[in-house]
């Protein structure tokens, strides 16, 4: 940006050996990496962990990880336990059913607003994600699907022009992706990836067609589908996968992702 009149020097505030702006970037990276471990359950629900352990997991320093932890705690993905470290928020199926209702209503708003405000660049990005789902669906892993899902969520928020919603929807989507990950790895297998991917493609098709009513209906149907996953988890899942404190075997209270389905 050009200054009017004499140029002036803007001081760089340093944190450790990194400038402030770079530290902000590292905080965002730390947040993304920790969230990814949360969704893929490499951070087991209910497990206790130290900030130092997170630093080692994401290969970043204390300051960005500490700042990321503060945000994750505010978003209820982590619980800060004074003098006792951190706990990964357990999976509470009843709570997540309630949050599904909130996610449904916010998704409807974002979907409808995105259709009205979508730019050519947004449409190009949406075409790319749709094509990726369709062409890779037969071999797509749950991690690869979650990456596309996250990009789709972000694209719609950006297109809607209501960016403040990212702070609300980001944790809701992370919680939903963790449920999907658990269901796919323990119950539905690749059929679960296909079922979710097909529903996402349907939403994309209606958005690209500019059909607000049907896009919102398809978005609602996706949430209804996810609520059905919660019901199946309630009936079939080992409670220790929802919260490691339910484990009856010594040594099961640490981290680690659930195993793949047989």
PDB file of C-alpha atoms in Angstrom:
ATOM      1  CA  UNK A   1       0.000   0.000   0.000  1.00  0.00           C
ATOM      2  CA  UNK A   2       1.389   3.461  -0.891  1.00  0.00           C
ATOM      3  CA  UNK A   3       1.788   6.047   1.839  1.00  0.00           C
ATOM      4  CA  UNK A   4       0.810   9.677   1.201  1.00  0.00           C
ATOM      5  CA  UNK A   5       3.734  11.940   2.034  1.00  0.00           C
ATOM      6  CA  UNK A   6       6.921  10.737   3.697  1.00  0.00           C
ATOM      7  CA  UNK A   7       7.447   7.031   3.915  1.00  0.00           C
ATOM      8  CA  UNK A   8       7.458   5.509   7.382  1.00  0.00           C
ATOM      9  CA  UNK A   9       8.768   2.267   8.674  1.00  0.00           C
ATOM     10  CA  UNK A  10       6.261  -0.180  10.144  1.00  0.00           C
ATOM     11  CA  UNK A  11       7.851  -2.073  13.037  1.00  0.00           C
ATOM     12  CA  UNK A  12       7.818  -5.855  12.972  1.00  0.00           C
ATOM     13  CA  UNK A  13       6.757  -7.309  16.282  1.00  0.00           C
ATOM     14  CA  UNK A  14       8.682 -10.513  16.858  1.00  0.00           C
ATOM     15  CA  UNK A  15       7.490 -13.562  18.765  1.00  0.00           C
ATOM     16  CA  UNK A  16      10.492 -15.696  19.508  1.00  0.00           C
ATOM     17  CA  UNK A  17      12.528 -15.778  16.316  1.00  0.00           C
ATOM     18  CA  UNK A  18       9.530 -15.383  13.991  1.00  0.00           C
ATOM     19  CA  UNK A  19       7.795 -12.159  12.870  1.00  0.00           C
ATOM     20  CA  UNK A  20       4.191 -11.685  13.916  1.00  0.00           C
ATOM     21  CA  UNK A  21       2.687 -12.252  10.452  1.00  0.00           C
ATOM     22  CA  UNK A  22       4.579 -15.508  10.021  1.00  0.00           C
ATOM     23  CA  UNK A  23       3.431 -16.570  13.472  1.00  0.00           C
ATOM     24  CA  UNK A  24      -0.173 -16.037  12.390  1.00  0.00           C
ATOM     25  CA  UNK A  25       0.432 -18.322   9.433  1.00  0.00           C
ATOM     26  CA  UNK A  26       1.950 -20.971  11.698  1.00  0.00           C
ATOM     27  CA  UNK A  27      -1.039 -20.735  14.036  1.00  0.00           C
ATOM     28  CA  UNK A  28      -3.360 -21.444  11.114  1.00  0.00           C
ATOM     29  CA  UNK A  29      -1.192 -24.390  10.086  1.00  0.00           C
ATOM     30  CA  UNK A  30      -1.189 -25.721  13.659  1.00  0.00           C
ATOM     31  CA  UNK A  31      -4.974 -25.410  13.799  1.00  0.00           C
ATOM     32  CA  UNK A  32      -5.439 -27.259  10.510  1.00  0.00           C
ATOM     33  CA  UNK A  33      -3.101 -30.087  11.487  1.00  0.00           C
ATOM     34  CA  UNK A  34      -4.638 -30.585  14.926  1.00  0.00           C
ATOM     35  CA  UNK A  35      -8.145 -30.492  13.458  1.00  0.00           C
ATOM     36  CA  UNK A  36      -7.115 -33.141  10.930  1.00  0.00           C
ATOM     37  CA  UNK A  37      -5.891 -35.388  13.751  1.00  0.00           C
ATOM     38  CA  UNK A  38      -9.192 -34.725  15.558  1.00  0.00           C
ATOM     39  CA  UNK A  39     -11.325 -35.699  12.550  1.00  0.00           C
ATOM     40  CA  UNK A  40      -9.288 -38.835  11.751  1.00  0.00           C
ATOM     41  CA  UNK A  41      -9.345 -39.818  15.444  1.00  0.00           C
ATOM     42  CA  UNK A  42      -5.583 -40.044  15.707  1.00  0.00           C
ATOM     43  CA  UNK A  43      -6.517 -37.896  18.682  1.00  0.00           C
ATOM     44  CA  UNK A  44      -8.845 -40.387  20.338  1.00  0.00           C
ATOM     45  CA  UNK A  45     -12.100 -39.016  21.808  1.00  0.00           C
ATOM     46  CA  UNK A  46     -11.726 -38.544  25.557  1.00  0.00           C
ATOM     47  CA  UNK A  47      -7.939 -38.990  25.515  1.00  0.00           C
ATOM     48  CA  UNK A  48      -5.766 -36.789  27.701  1.00  0.00           C
ATOM     49  CA  UNK A  49      -2.873 -35.054  26.000  1.00  0.00           C
ATOM     50  CA  UNK A  50      -0.305 -32.352  26.711  1.00  0.00           C
ATOM     51  CA  UNK A  51       0.419 -29.323  24.582  1.00  0.00           C
ATOM     52  CA  UNK A  52       3.940 -30.700  24.150  1.00  0.00           C
ATOM     53  CA  UNK A  53       2.475 -33.856  22.618  1.00  0.00           C
ATOM     54  CA  UNK A  54       0.520 -31.774  20.101  1.00  0.00           C
ATOM     55  CA  UNK A  55       3.687 -29.861  19.236  1.00  0.00           C
ATOM     56  CA  UNK A  56       5.396 -33.142  18.391  1.00  0.00           C
ATOM     57  CA  UNK A  57       2.402 -34.389  16.388  1.00  0.00           C
ATOM     58  CA  UNK A  58       2.160 -31.305  14.188  1.00  0.00           C
ATOM     59  CA  UNK A  59       5.885 -30.507  14.195  1.00  0.00           C
ATOM     60  CA  UNK A  60       5.432 -26.878  15.234  1.00  0.00           C
ATOM     61  CA  UNK A  61       6.541 -24.752  18.157  1.00  0.00           C
ATOM     62  CA  UNK A  62       4.873 -23.828  21.395  1.00  0.00           C
ATOM     63  CA  UNK A  63       3.380 -20.432  20.453  1.00  0.00           C
ATOM     64  CA  UNK A  64       1.382 -21.415  17.326  1.00  0.00           C
ATOM     65  CA  UNK A  65       0.206 -24.664  18.935  1.00  0.00           C
ATOM     66  CA  UNK A  66      -0.836 -22.848  22.118  1.00  0.00           C
ATOM     67  CA  UNK A  67      -2.807 -20.290  20.089  1.00  0.00           C
ATOM     68  CA  UNK A  68      -4.405 -23.046  18.005  1.00  0.00           C
ATOM     69  CA  UNK A  69      -5.373 -24.884  21.195  1.00  0.00           C
ATOM     70  CA  UNK A  70      -7.115 -21.770  22.495  1.00  0.00           C
ATOM     71  CA  UNK A  71      -9.259 -21.617  19.365  1.00  0.00           C
ATOM     72  CA  UNK A  72      -9.975 -25.354  19.367  1.00  0.00           C
ATOM     73  CA  UNK A  73     -11.028 -25.148  23.015  1.00  0.00           C
ATOM     74  CA  UNK A  74     -13.335 -22.220  22.259  1.00  0.00           C
ATOM     75  CA  UNK A  75     -14.860 -24.337  19.491  1.00  0.00           C
ATOM     76  CA  UNK A  76     -15.319 -27.266  21.940  1.00  0.00           C
ATOM     77  CA  UNK A  77     -13.047 -29.648  20.031  1.00  0.00           C
ATOM     78  CA  UNK A  78     -10.637 -29.705  22.974  1.00  0.00           C
ATOM     79  CA  UNK A  79     -11.167 -29.299  26.694  1.00  0.00           C
ATOM     80  CA  UNK A  80      -8.568 -27.347  28.657  1.00  0.00           C
ATOM     81  CA  UNK A  81      -8.103 -28.821  32.124  1.00  0.00           C
ATOM     82  CA  UNK A  82      -6.146 -26.379  34.328  1.00  0.00           C
ATOM     83  CA  UNK A  83      -2.984 -28.022  35.691  1.00  0.00           C
ATOM     84  CA  UNK A  84      -4.053 -31.288  34.044  1.00  0.00           C
ATOM     85  CA  UNK A  85      -3.345 -30.684  30.363  1.00  0.00           C
ATOM     86  CA  UNK A  86      -5.940 -31.173  27.638  1.00  0.00           C
ATOM     87  CA  UNK A  87      -8.646 -33.669  26.807  1.00  0.00           C
ATOM     88  CA  UNK A  88      -9.957 -34.432  23.342  1.00  0.00           C
ATOM     89  CA  UNK A  89     -13.691 -33.817  23.443  1.00  0.00           C
ATOM     90  CA  UNK A  90     -15.492 -37.179  23.564  1.00  0.00           C
ATOM     91  CA  UNK A  91     -18.192 -38.080  21.063  1.00  0.00           C
ATOM     92  CA  UNK A  92     -21.553 -37.341  22.692  1.00  0.00           C
ATOM     93  CA  UNK A  93     -24.140 -38.817  20.331  1.00  0.00           C
ATOM     94  CA  UNK A  94     -27.069 -36.969  21.918  1.00  0.00           C
ATOM     95  CA  UNK A  95     -25.266 -33.629  21.670  1.00  0.00           C
ATOM     96  CA  UNK A  96     -24.280 -34.316  18.096  1.00  0.00           C
ATOM     97  CA  UNK A  97     -27.902 -34.963  17.140  1.00  0.00           C
ATOM     98  CA  UNK A  98     -28.745 -31.504  18.496  1.00  0.00           C
ATOM     99  CA  UNK A  99     -25.810 -29.928  16.671  1.00  0.00           C
ATOM    100  CA  UNK A 100     -27.025 -31.560  13.450  1.00  0.00           C
ATOM    101  CA  UNK A 101     -30.124 -29.363  13.606  1.00  0.00           C
ATOM    102  CA  UNK A 102     -27.968 -26.254  13.912  1.00  0.00           C
ATOM    103  CA  UNK A 103     -25.709 -27.415  11.096  1.00  0.00           C
ATOM    104  CA  UNK A 104     -28.726 -28.067   8.859  1.00  0.00           C
ATOM    105  CA  UNK A 105     -30.079 -24.529   9.309  1.00  0.00           C
ATOM    106  CA  UNK A 106     -26.696 -22.834   8.840  1.00  0.00           C
ATOM    107  CA  UNK A 107     -25.922 -24.992   5.791  1.00  0.00           C
ATOM    108  CA  UNK A 108     -29.224 -23.958   4.233  1.00  0.00           C
ATOM    109  CA  UNK A 109     -28.386 -20.294   4.719  1.00  0.00           C
ATOM    110  CA  UNK A 110     -24.877 -20.658   3.306  1.00  0.00           C
ATOM    111  CA  UNK A 111     -26.064 -22.752   0.350  1.00  0.00           C
ATOM    112  CA  UNK A 112     -28.808 -20.310  -0.633  1.00  0.00           C
ATOM    113  CA  UNK A 113     -26.588 -17.260  -0.205  1.00  0.00           C
ATOM    114  CA  UNK A 114     -23.724 -18.868  -2.125  1.00  0.00           C
ATOM    115  CA  UNK A 115     -26.000 -19.555  -5.114  1.00  0.00           C
ATOM    116  CA  UNK A 116     -26.968 -15.869  -5.250  1.00  0.00           C
ATOM    117  CA  UNK A 117     -23.406 -14.559  -4.938  1.00  0.00           C
ATOM    118  CA  UNK A 118     -21.294 -17.192  -6.681  1.00  0.00           C
ATOM    119  CA  UNK A 119     -18.529 -15.885  -8.953  1.00  0.00           C
ATOM    120  CA  UNK A 120     -17.010 -17.557 -12.002  1.00  0.00           C
ATOM    121  CA  UNK A 121     -14.015 -18.571  -9.900  1.00  0.00           C
ATOM    122  CA  UNK A 122     -16.293 -20.152  -7.308  1.00  0.00           C
ATOM    123  CA  UNK A 123     -18.098 -22.074 -10.031  1.00  0.00           C
ATOM    124  CA  UNK A 124     -14.797 -23.273 -11.481  1.00  0.00           C
ATOM    125  CA  UNK A 125     -13.744 -24.503  -8.047  1.00  0.00           C
ATOM    126  CA  UNK A 126     -17.057 -26.265  -7.571  1.00  0.00           C
ATOM    127  CA  UNK A 127     -16.769 -27.966 -10.970  1.00  0.00           C
ATOM    128  CA  UNK A 128     -13.292 -29.156  -9.983  1.00  0.00           C
ATOM    129  CA  UNK A 129     -14.459 -30.663  -6.676  1.00  0.00           C
ATOM    130  CA  UNK A 130     -17.475 -32.299  -8.347  1.00  0.00           C
ATOM    131  CA  UNK A 131     -15.252 -33.831 -11.025  1.00  0.00           C
ATOM    132  CA  UNK A 132     -12.830 -35.101  -8.391  1.00  0.00           C
ATOM    133  CA  UNK A 133     -15.612 -36.854  -6.476  1.00  0.00           C
ATOM    134  CA  UNK A 134     -17.064 -38.452  -9.605  1.00  0.00           C
ATOM    135  CA  UNK A 135     -13.786 -39.637 -11.130  1.00  0.00           C
ATOM    136  CA  UNK A 136     -12.179 -40.881  -7.918  1.00  0.00           C
ATOM    137  CA  UNK A 137     -15.186 -42.257  -6.055  1.00  0.00           C
ATOM    138  CA  UNK A 138     -14.318 -45.917  -6.672  1.00  0.00           C
ATOM    139  CA  UNK A 139     -10.926 -45.635  -4.981  1.00  0.00           C
ATOM    140  CA  UNK A 140     -11.354 -42.599  -2.737  1.00  0.00           C
ATOM    141  CA  UNK A 141     -10.280 -43.061   0.879  1.00  0.00           C
ATOM    142  CA  UNK A 142     -12.134 -41.507   3.784  1.00  0.00           C
ATOM    143  CA  UNK A 143      -9.250 -39.062   4.331  1.00  0.00           C
ATOM    144  CA  UNK A 144      -9.315 -37.998   0.668  1.00  0.00           C
ATOM    145  CA  UNK A 145     -13.085 -37.567   0.809  1.00  0.00           C
ATOM    146  CA  UNK A 146     -12.838 -35.467   3.968  1.00  0.00           C
ATOM    147  CA  UNK A 147     -10.334 -33.201   2.221  1.00  0.00           C
ATOM    148  CA  UNK A 148     -12.786 -32.612  -0.644  1.00  0.00           C
ATOM    149  CA  UNK A 149     -15.647 -32.151   1.808  1.00  0.00           C
ATOM    150  CA  UNK A 150     -13.699 -29.508   3.720  1.00  0.00           C
ATOM    151  CA  UNK A 151     -12.809 -27.661   0.509  1.00  0.00           C
ATOM    152  CA  UNK A 152     -16.472 -27.718  -0.504  1.00  0.00           C
ATOM    153  CA  UNK A 153     -17.570 -26.287   2.846  1.00  0.00           C
ATOM    154  CA  UNK A 154     -15.018 -23.501   2.601  1.00  0.00           C
ATOM    155  CA  UNK A 155     -15.919 -22.702  -0.993  1.00  0.00           C
ATOM    156  CA  UNK A 156     -19.579 -22.220  -0.075  1.00  0.00           C
ATOM    157  CA  UNK A 157     -18.750 -20.004   2.892  1.00  0.00           C
ATOM    158  CA  UNK A 158     -16.460 -17.882   0.743  1.00  0.00           C
ATOM    159  CA  UNK A 159     -19.051 -17.666  -2.038  1.00  0.00           C
ATOM    160  CA  UNK A 160     -21.771 -16.680   0.437  1.00  0.00           C
ATOM    161  CA  UNK A 161     -19.801 -13.588   1.410  1.00  0.00           C
ATOM    162  CA  UNK A 162     -20.590 -14.223   5.087  1.00  0.00           C
ATOM    163  CA  UNK A 163     -17.116 -15.212   6.170  1.00  0.00           C
ATOM    164  CA  UNK A 164     -17.796 -14.772   9.888  1.00  0.00           C
ATOM    165  CA  UNK A 165     -19.819 -17.990   9.651  1.00  0.00           C
ATOM    166  CA  UNK A 166     -16.576 -19.910   9.154  1.00  0.00           C
ATOM    167  CA  UNK A 167     -15.877 -19.682  12.894  1.00  0.00           C
ATOM    168  CA  UNK A 168     -19.300 -21.225  13.599  1.00  0.00           C
ATOM    169  CA  UNK A 169     -19.470 -23.807  10.850  1.00  0.00           C
ATOM    170  CA  UNK A 170     -15.833 -24.959  10.909  1.00  0.00           C
ATOM    171  CA  UNK A 171     -16.144 -26.804  14.250  1.00  0.00           C
ATOM    172  CA  UNK A 172     -19.612 -28.107  13.382  1.00  0.00           C
ATOM    173  CA  UNK A 173     -18.261 -29.558  10.154  1.00  0.00           C
ATOM    174  CA  UNK A 174     -15.218 -31.011  11.924  1.00  0.00           C
ATOM    175  CA  UNK A 175     -17.490 -32.734  14.446  1.00  0.00           C
ATOM    176  CA  UNK A 176     -19.627 -34.129  11.615  1.00  0.00           C
ATOM    177  CA  UNK A 177     -16.570 -35.339   9.690  1.00  0.00           C
ATOM    178  CA  UNK A 178     -15.312 -37.153  12.795  1.00  0.00           C
ATOM    179  CA  UNK A 179     -18.648 -38.976  13.036  1.00  0.00           C
ATOM    180  CA  UNK A 180     -18.449 -39.875   9.346  1.00  0.00           C
ATOM    181  CA  UNK A 181     -14.882 -41.110   9.776  1.00  0.00           C
ATOM    182  CA  UNK A 182     -15.864 -43.331  12.699  1.00  0.00           C
ATOM    183  CA  UNK A 183     -18.883 -44.755  10.865  1.00  0.00           C
ATOM    184  CA  UNK A 184     -16.908 -45.473   7.686  1.00  0.00           C
ATOM    185  CA  UNK A 185     -13.967 -47.098   9.471  1.00  0.00           C
ATOM    186  CA  UNK A 186     -16.125 -49.182  11.790  1.00  0.00           C
ATOM    187  CA  UNK A 187     -19.430 -49.893  10.057  1.00  0.00           C
ATOM    188  CA  UNK A 188     -20.031 -48.853   6.445  1.00  0.00           C
ATOM    189  CA  UNK A 189     -16.576 -49.075   4.840  1.00  0.00           C
ATOM    190  CA  UNK A 190     -16.239 -47.743   1.291  1.00  0.00           C
ATOM    191  CA  UNK A 191     -20.020 -47.804   0.837  1.00  0.00           C
ATOM    192  CA  UNK A 192     -20.115 -44.988   3.388  1.00  0.00           C
ATOM    193  CA  UNK A 193     -17.704 -42.898   1.315  1.00  0.00           C
ATOM    194  CA  UNK A 194     -19.835 -43.500  -1.786  1.00  0.00           C
ATOM    195  CA  UNK A 195     -23.090 -42.655   0.001  1.00  0.00           C
ATOM    196  CA  UNK A 196     -21.783 -39.361   1.309  1.00  0.00           C
ATOM    197  CA  UNK A 197     -19.998 -38.463  -1.930  1.00  0.00           C
ATOM    198  CA  UNK A 198     -23.161 -39.030  -3.994  1.00  0.00           C
ATOM    199  CA  UNK A 199     -25.132 -36.720  -1.721  1.00  0.00           C
ATOM    200  CA  UNK A 200     -22.458 -34.044  -2.022  1.00  0.00           C
ATOM    201  CA  UNK A 201     -22.521 -34.320  -5.815  1.00  0.00           C
ATOM    202  CA  UNK A 202     -26.289 -33.836  -5.762  1.00  0.00           C
ATOM    203  CA  UNK A 203     -25.898 -30.601  -3.781  1.00  0.00           C
ATOM    204  CA  UNK A 204     -23.193 -29.425  -6.184  1.00  0.00           C
ATOM    205  CA  UNK A 205     -25.374 -30.160  -9.220  1.00  0.00           C
ATOM    206  CA  UNK A 206     -28.283 -28.097  -7.888  1.00  0.00           C
ATOM    207  CA  UNK A 207     -25.967 -25.241  -6.891  1.00  0.00           C
ATOM    208  CA  UNK A 208     -24.414 -25.160 -10.364  1.00  0.00           C
ATOM    209  CA  UNK A 209     -27.911 -25.197 -11.870  1.00  0.00           C
ATOM    210  CA  UNK A 210     -28.854 -22.230  -9.674  1.00  0.00           C
ATOM    211  CA  UNK A 211     -31.737 -24.201  -8.162  1.00  0.00           C
ATOM    212  CA  UNK A 212     -31.836 -22.799  -4.635  1.00  0.00           C
ATOM    213  CA  UNK A 213     -34.838 -24.791  -3.425  1.00  0.00           C
ATOM    214  CA  UNK A 214     -33.516 -28.180  -4.519  1.00  0.00           C
ATOM    215  CA  UNK A 215     -29.964 -27.398  -3.385  1.00  0.00           C
ATOM    216  CA  UNK A 216     -31.222 -26.593   0.104  1.00  0.00           C
ATOM    217  CA  UNK A 217     -33.384 -29.730   0.101  1.00  0.00           C
ATOM    218  CA  UNK A 218     -30.353 -31.811  -0.891  1.00  0.00           C
ATOM    219  CA  UNK A 219     -28.335 -30.160   1.875  1.00  0.00           C
ATOM    220  CA  UNK A 220     -31.075 -31.062   4.352  1.00  0.00           C
ATOM    221  CA  UNK A 221     -31.043 -34.646   3.094  1.00  0.00           C
ATOM    222  CA  UNK A 222     -27.294 -34.879   3.727  1.00  0.00           C
ATOM    223  CA  UNK A 223     -27.818 -33.856   7.350  1.00  0.00           C
ATOM    224  CA  UNK A 224     -30.665 -36.371   7.690  1.00  0.00           C
ATOM    225  CA  UNK A 225     -28.276 -39.006   6.358  1.00  0.00           C
ATOM    226  CA  UNK A 226     -25.680 -38.050   8.990  1.00  0.00           C
ATOM    227  CA  UNK A 227     -28.291 -38.296  11.758  1.00  0.00           C
ATOM    228  CA  UNK A 228     -28.940 -41.856  10.590  1.00  0.00           C
ATOM    229  CA  UNK A 229     -25.242 -42.581  11.056  1.00  0.00           C
ATOM    230  CA  UNK A 230     -25.515 -41.408  14.657  1.00  0.00           C
ATOM    231  CA  UNK A 231     -28.356 -43.858  15.255  1.00  0.00           C
ATOM    232  CA  UNK A 232     -26.302 -46.741  13.859  1.00  0.00           C
ATOM    233  CA  UNK A 233     -23.303 -45.774  15.979  1.00  0.00           C
ATOM    234  CA  UNK A 234     -25.513 -45.717  19.078  1.00  0.00           C
ATOM    235  CA  UNK A 235     -26.679 -49.251  18.342  1.00  0.00           C
ATOM    236  CA  UNK A 236     -23.465 -50.863  17.118  1.00  0.00           C
ATOM    237  CA  UNK A 237     -20.300 -49.083  18.243  1.00  0.00           C
ATOM    238  CA  UNK A 238     -17.929 -49.925  21.093  1.00  0.00           C
ATOM    239  CA  UNK A 239     -18.400 -47.079  23.629  1.00  0.00           C
ATOM    240  CA  UNK A 240     -14.614 -46.893  24.031  1.00  0.00           C
ATOM    241  CA  UNK A 241     -14.440 -45.460  20.507  1.00  0.00           C
ATOM    242  CA  UNK A 242     -16.711 -42.623  21.627  1.00  0.00           C
ATOM    243  CA  UNK A 243     -14.713 -41.973  24.785  1.00  0.00           C
ATOM    244  CA  UNK A 244     -11.531 -43.845  25.709  1.00  0.00           C
ATOM    245  CA  UNK A 245     -12.529 -43.649  29.381  1.00  0.00           C
ATOM    246  CA  UNK A 246     -15.057 -46.402  28.613  1.00  0.00           C
ATOM    247  CA  UNK A 247     -12.207 -48.736  27.701  1.00  0.00           C
ATOM    248  CA  UNK A 248     -11.991 -51.890  29.808  1.00  0.00           C
ATOM    249  CA  UNK A 249      -8.527 -52.811  28.559  1.00  0.00           C
ATOM    250  CA  UNK A 250      -5.356 -51.322  30.073  1.00  0.00           C
ATOM    251  CA  UNK A 251      -3.449 -49.061  27.720  1.00  0.00           C
ATOM    252  CA  UNK A 252      -6.455 -48.184  25.557  1.00  0.00           C
ATOM    253  CA  UNK A 253      -6.801 -44.656  26.950  1.00  0.00           C
ATOM    254  CA  UNK A 254      -4.100 -43.156  24.740  1.00  0.00           C
ATOM    255  CA  UNK A 255      -4.367 -41.749  21.224  1.00  0.00           C
ATOM    256  CA  UNK A 256      -4.641 -43.627  17.987  1.00  0.00           C
ATOM    257  CA  UNK A 257      -7.167 -43.945  15.209  1.00  0.00           C
ATOM    258  CA  UNK A 258      -9.764 -46.709  15.159  1.00  0.00           C
ATOM    259  CA  UNK A 259      -9.004 -49.682  12.964  1.00  0.00           C
ATOM    260  CA  UNK A 260     -10.345 -50.126   9.471  1.00  0.00           C
ATOM    261  CA  UNK A 261     -13.483 -52.243   9.038  1.00  0.00           C
ATOM    262  CA  UNK A 262     -13.013 -55.943   8.355  1.00  0.00           C
TER     263      UNK A 262
END
